[in-house]
C-alpha positions as a Markdown table, in Angstrom:
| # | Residue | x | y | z |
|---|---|---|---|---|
| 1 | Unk | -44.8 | -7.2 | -53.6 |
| 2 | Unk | -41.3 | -8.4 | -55.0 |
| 3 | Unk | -38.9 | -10.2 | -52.9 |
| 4 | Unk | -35.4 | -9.5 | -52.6 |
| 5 | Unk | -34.6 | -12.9 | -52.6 |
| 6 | Unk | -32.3 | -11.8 | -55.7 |
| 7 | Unk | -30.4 | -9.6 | -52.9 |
| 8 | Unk | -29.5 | -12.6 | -51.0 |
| 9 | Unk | -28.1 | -14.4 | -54.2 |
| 10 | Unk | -26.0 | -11.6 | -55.1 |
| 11 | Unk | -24.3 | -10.5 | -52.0 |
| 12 | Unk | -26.2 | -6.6 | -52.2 |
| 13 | Unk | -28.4 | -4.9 | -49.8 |
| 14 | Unk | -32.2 | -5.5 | -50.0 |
| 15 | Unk | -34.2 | -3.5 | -52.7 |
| 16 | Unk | -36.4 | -0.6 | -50.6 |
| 17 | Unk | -40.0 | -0.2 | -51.5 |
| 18 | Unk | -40.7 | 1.6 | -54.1 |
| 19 | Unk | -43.8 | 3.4 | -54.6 |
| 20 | Unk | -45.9 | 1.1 | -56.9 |
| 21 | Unk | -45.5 | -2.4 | -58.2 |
| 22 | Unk | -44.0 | -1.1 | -61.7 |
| 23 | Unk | -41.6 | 0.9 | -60.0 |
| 24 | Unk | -40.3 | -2.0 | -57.6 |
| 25 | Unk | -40.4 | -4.6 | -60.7 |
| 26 | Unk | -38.3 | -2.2 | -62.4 |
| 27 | Unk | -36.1 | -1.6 | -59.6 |
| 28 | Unk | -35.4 | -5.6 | -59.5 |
| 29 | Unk | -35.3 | -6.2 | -62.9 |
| 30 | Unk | -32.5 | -3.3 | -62.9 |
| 31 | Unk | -31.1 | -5.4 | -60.1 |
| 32 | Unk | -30.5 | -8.3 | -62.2 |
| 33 | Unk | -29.6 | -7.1 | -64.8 |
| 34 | Unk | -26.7 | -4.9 | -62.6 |
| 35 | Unk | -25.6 | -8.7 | -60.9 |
| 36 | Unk | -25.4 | -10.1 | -64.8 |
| 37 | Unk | -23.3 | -7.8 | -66.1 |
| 38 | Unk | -20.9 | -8.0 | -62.7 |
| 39 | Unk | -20.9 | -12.1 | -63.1 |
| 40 | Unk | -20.3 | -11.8 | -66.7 |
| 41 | Unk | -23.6 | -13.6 | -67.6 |
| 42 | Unk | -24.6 | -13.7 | -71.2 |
| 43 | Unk | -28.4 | -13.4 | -70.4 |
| 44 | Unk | -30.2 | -10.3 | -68.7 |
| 45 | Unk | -30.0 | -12.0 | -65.1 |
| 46 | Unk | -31.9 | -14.1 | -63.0 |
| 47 | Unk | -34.7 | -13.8 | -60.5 |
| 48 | Unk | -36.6 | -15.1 | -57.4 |
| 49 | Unk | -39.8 | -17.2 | -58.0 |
| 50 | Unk | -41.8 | -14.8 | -56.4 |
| 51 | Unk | -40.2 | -11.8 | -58.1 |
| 52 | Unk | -40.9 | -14.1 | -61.1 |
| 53 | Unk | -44.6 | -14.2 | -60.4 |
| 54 | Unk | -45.4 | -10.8 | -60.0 |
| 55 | Unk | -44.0 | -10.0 | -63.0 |
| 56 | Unk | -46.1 | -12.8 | -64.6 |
| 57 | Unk | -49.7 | -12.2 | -62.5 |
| 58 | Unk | -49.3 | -8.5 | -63.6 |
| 59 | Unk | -48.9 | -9.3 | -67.1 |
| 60 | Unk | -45.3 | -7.8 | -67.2 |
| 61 | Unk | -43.4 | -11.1 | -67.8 |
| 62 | Unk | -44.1 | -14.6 | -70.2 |
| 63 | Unk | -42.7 | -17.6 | -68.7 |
| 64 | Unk | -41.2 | -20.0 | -70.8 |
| 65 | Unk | -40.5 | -23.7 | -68.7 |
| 66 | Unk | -37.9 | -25.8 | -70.3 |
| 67 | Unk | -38.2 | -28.9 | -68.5 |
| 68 | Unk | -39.2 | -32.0 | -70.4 |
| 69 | Unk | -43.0 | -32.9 | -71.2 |
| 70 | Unk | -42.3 | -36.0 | -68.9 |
| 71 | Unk | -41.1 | -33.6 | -65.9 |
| 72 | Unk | -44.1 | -31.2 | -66.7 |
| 73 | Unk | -46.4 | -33.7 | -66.6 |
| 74 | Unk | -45.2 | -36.1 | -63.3 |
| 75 | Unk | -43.8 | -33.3 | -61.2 |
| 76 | Unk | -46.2 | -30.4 | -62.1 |
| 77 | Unk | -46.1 | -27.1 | -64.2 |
| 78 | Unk | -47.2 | -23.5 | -63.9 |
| 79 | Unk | -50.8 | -22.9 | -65.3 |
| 80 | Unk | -49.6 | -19.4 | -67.0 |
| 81 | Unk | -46.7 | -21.0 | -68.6 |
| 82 | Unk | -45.6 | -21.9 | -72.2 |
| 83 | Unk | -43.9 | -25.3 | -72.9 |
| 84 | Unk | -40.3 | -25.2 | -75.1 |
| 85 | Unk | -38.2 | -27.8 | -73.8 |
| 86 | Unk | -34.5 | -27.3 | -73.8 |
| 87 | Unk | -34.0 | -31.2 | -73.7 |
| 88 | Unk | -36.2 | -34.5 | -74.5 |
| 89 | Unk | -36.9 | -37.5 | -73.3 |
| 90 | Unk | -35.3 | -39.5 | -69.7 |
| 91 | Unk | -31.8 | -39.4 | -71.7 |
| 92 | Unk | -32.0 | -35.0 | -72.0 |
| 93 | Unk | -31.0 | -35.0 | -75.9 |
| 94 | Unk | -30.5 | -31.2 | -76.6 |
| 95 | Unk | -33.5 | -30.0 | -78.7 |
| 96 | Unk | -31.4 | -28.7 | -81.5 |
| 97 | Unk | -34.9 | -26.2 | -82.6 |
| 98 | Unk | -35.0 | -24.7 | -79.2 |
| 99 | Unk | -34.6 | -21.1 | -80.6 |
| 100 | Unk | -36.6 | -21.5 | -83.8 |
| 101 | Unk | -40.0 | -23.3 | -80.8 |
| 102 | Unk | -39.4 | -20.3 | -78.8 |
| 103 | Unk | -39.5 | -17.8 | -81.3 |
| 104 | Unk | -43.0 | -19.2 | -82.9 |
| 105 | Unk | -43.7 | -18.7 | -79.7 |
| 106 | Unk | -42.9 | -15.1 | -78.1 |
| 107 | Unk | -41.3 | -11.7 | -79.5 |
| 108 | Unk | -37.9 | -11.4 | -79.1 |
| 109 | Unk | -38.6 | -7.5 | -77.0 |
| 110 | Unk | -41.0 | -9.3 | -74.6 |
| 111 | Unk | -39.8 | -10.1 | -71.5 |
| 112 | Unk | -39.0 | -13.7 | -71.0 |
| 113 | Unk | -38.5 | -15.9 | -67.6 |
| 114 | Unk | -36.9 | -19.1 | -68.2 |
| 115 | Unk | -37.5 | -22.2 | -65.7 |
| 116 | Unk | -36.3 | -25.7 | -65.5 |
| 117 | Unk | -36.1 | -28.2 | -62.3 |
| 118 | Unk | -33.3 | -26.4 | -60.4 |
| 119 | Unk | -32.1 | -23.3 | -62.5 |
| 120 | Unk | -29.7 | -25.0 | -64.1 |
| 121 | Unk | -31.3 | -25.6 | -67.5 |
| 122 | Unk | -33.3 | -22.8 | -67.8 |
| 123 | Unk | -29.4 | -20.6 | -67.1 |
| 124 | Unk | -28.5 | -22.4 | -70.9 |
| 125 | Unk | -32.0 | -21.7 | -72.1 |
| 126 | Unk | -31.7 | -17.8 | -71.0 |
| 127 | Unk | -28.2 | -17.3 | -72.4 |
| 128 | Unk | -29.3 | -19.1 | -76.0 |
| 129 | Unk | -32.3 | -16.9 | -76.2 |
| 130 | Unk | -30.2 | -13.5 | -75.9 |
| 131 | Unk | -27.6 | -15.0 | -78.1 |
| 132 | Unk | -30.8 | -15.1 | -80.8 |
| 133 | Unk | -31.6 | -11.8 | -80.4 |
| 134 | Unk | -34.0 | -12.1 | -77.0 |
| 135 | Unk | -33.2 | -8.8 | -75.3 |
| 136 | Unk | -35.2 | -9.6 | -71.8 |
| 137 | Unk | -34.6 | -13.1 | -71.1 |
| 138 | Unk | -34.5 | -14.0 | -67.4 |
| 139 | Unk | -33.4 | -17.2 | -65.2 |
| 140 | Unk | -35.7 | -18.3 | -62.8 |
| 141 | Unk | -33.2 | -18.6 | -59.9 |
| 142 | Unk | -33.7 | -21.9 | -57.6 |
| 143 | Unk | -36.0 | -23.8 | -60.5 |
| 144 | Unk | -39.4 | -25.4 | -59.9 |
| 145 | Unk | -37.7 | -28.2 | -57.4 |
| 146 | Unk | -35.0 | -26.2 | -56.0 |
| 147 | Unk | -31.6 | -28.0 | -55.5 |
| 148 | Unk | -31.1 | -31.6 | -54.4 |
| 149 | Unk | -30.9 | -31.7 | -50.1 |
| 150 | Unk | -28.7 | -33.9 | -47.8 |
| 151 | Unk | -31.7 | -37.0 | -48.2 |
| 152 | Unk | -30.9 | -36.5 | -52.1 |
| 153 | Unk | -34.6 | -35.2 | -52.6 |
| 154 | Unk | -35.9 | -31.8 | -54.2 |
| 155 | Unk | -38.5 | -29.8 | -53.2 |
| 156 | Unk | -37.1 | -28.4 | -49.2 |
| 157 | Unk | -34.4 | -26.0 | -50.7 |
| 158 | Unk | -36.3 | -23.8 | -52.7 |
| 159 | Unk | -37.7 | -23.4 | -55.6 |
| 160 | Unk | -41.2 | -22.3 | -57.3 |
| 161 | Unk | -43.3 | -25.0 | -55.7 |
| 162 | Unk | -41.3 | -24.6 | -52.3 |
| 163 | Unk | -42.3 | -21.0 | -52.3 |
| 164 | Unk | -45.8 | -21.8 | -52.2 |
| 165 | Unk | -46.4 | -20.4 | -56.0 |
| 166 | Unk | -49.4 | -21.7 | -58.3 |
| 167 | Unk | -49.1 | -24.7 | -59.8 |
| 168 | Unk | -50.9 | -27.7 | -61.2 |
| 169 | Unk | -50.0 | -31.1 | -61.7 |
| 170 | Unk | -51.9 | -34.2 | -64.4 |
């Protein structure tokens, strides 16, 4: 089932039940695209990692991770993912073919759920997709890593690997 982590972001009320799985990941999806319009966000919105996988497992959503090959490869990456960095290299040079990777890569109707390290990233990677023309482009909210705690380490504040979600590492 979706979360409502998305809910918690945003300040709403909890998403109720709906009755089946499309119906809920409509009803979140709907959801975040209602909190992107009210912040002014270029992009359709973002979303939990959980919310994210469900819409992935059921073969509703493509993930797209932006992180670097070096982060994929030392930190870990999701199995069902596709690799289009939005930077390269330990000094994060802007990949200036971004767009032109991603869409060799997926239709620009499909819908598409950007993830970096922490959210940030894969926020710039969302909003230049729609600027192209990508009408479903997502944010992973909270990253694979989540954000940095009070020890300055990642991994206890959220984020995909924190929720438990599928992943593999080289």
């Amino acid at each position: 089932m979706l979360d409502s982590s998305l809910a918690a972001v945003s300040g709403s009320a909890p998403v109720p039940p709906a009755s089946g799985s499309a119906d809920i990941a409509e009803t979140v999806l709907e959801q975040a695209r209602e909190c992107a319009r009210a912040e002014g966000l270029p992009y359709a919105g973002g979303i939990s990692p959980g919310d994210a996988w469900t819409l992935i497992s059921d073969g509703r959503a493509v993930l797209v991770d932006v992180r670097t090959a070096e982060e994929r490869k030392f930190v870990g990456q999701v199995p069902a993912g596709l690799h289009v960095a939005w930077a390269t290299g330990t000094s994060m040079n802007r990949n200036p073919r971004f767009v032109k990777e991603l869409e060799a890569k997926v239709r620009k109707d499909a819908l598409v759920v950007f993830l970096c390290r922490s959210g940030k990233r894969s926020a710039l990677a969302a909003e230049a997709a729609a600027k192209a023309g990508f009408t479903q482009a997502f944010n992973i909210l909270e990253g694979f890593e989540g954000e940095i705690d009070a020890e300055q380490r990642r991994g206890g504040l959220g984020g995909w690997r924190f929720h438990g979600l599928p992943w593999i590492q080289d």
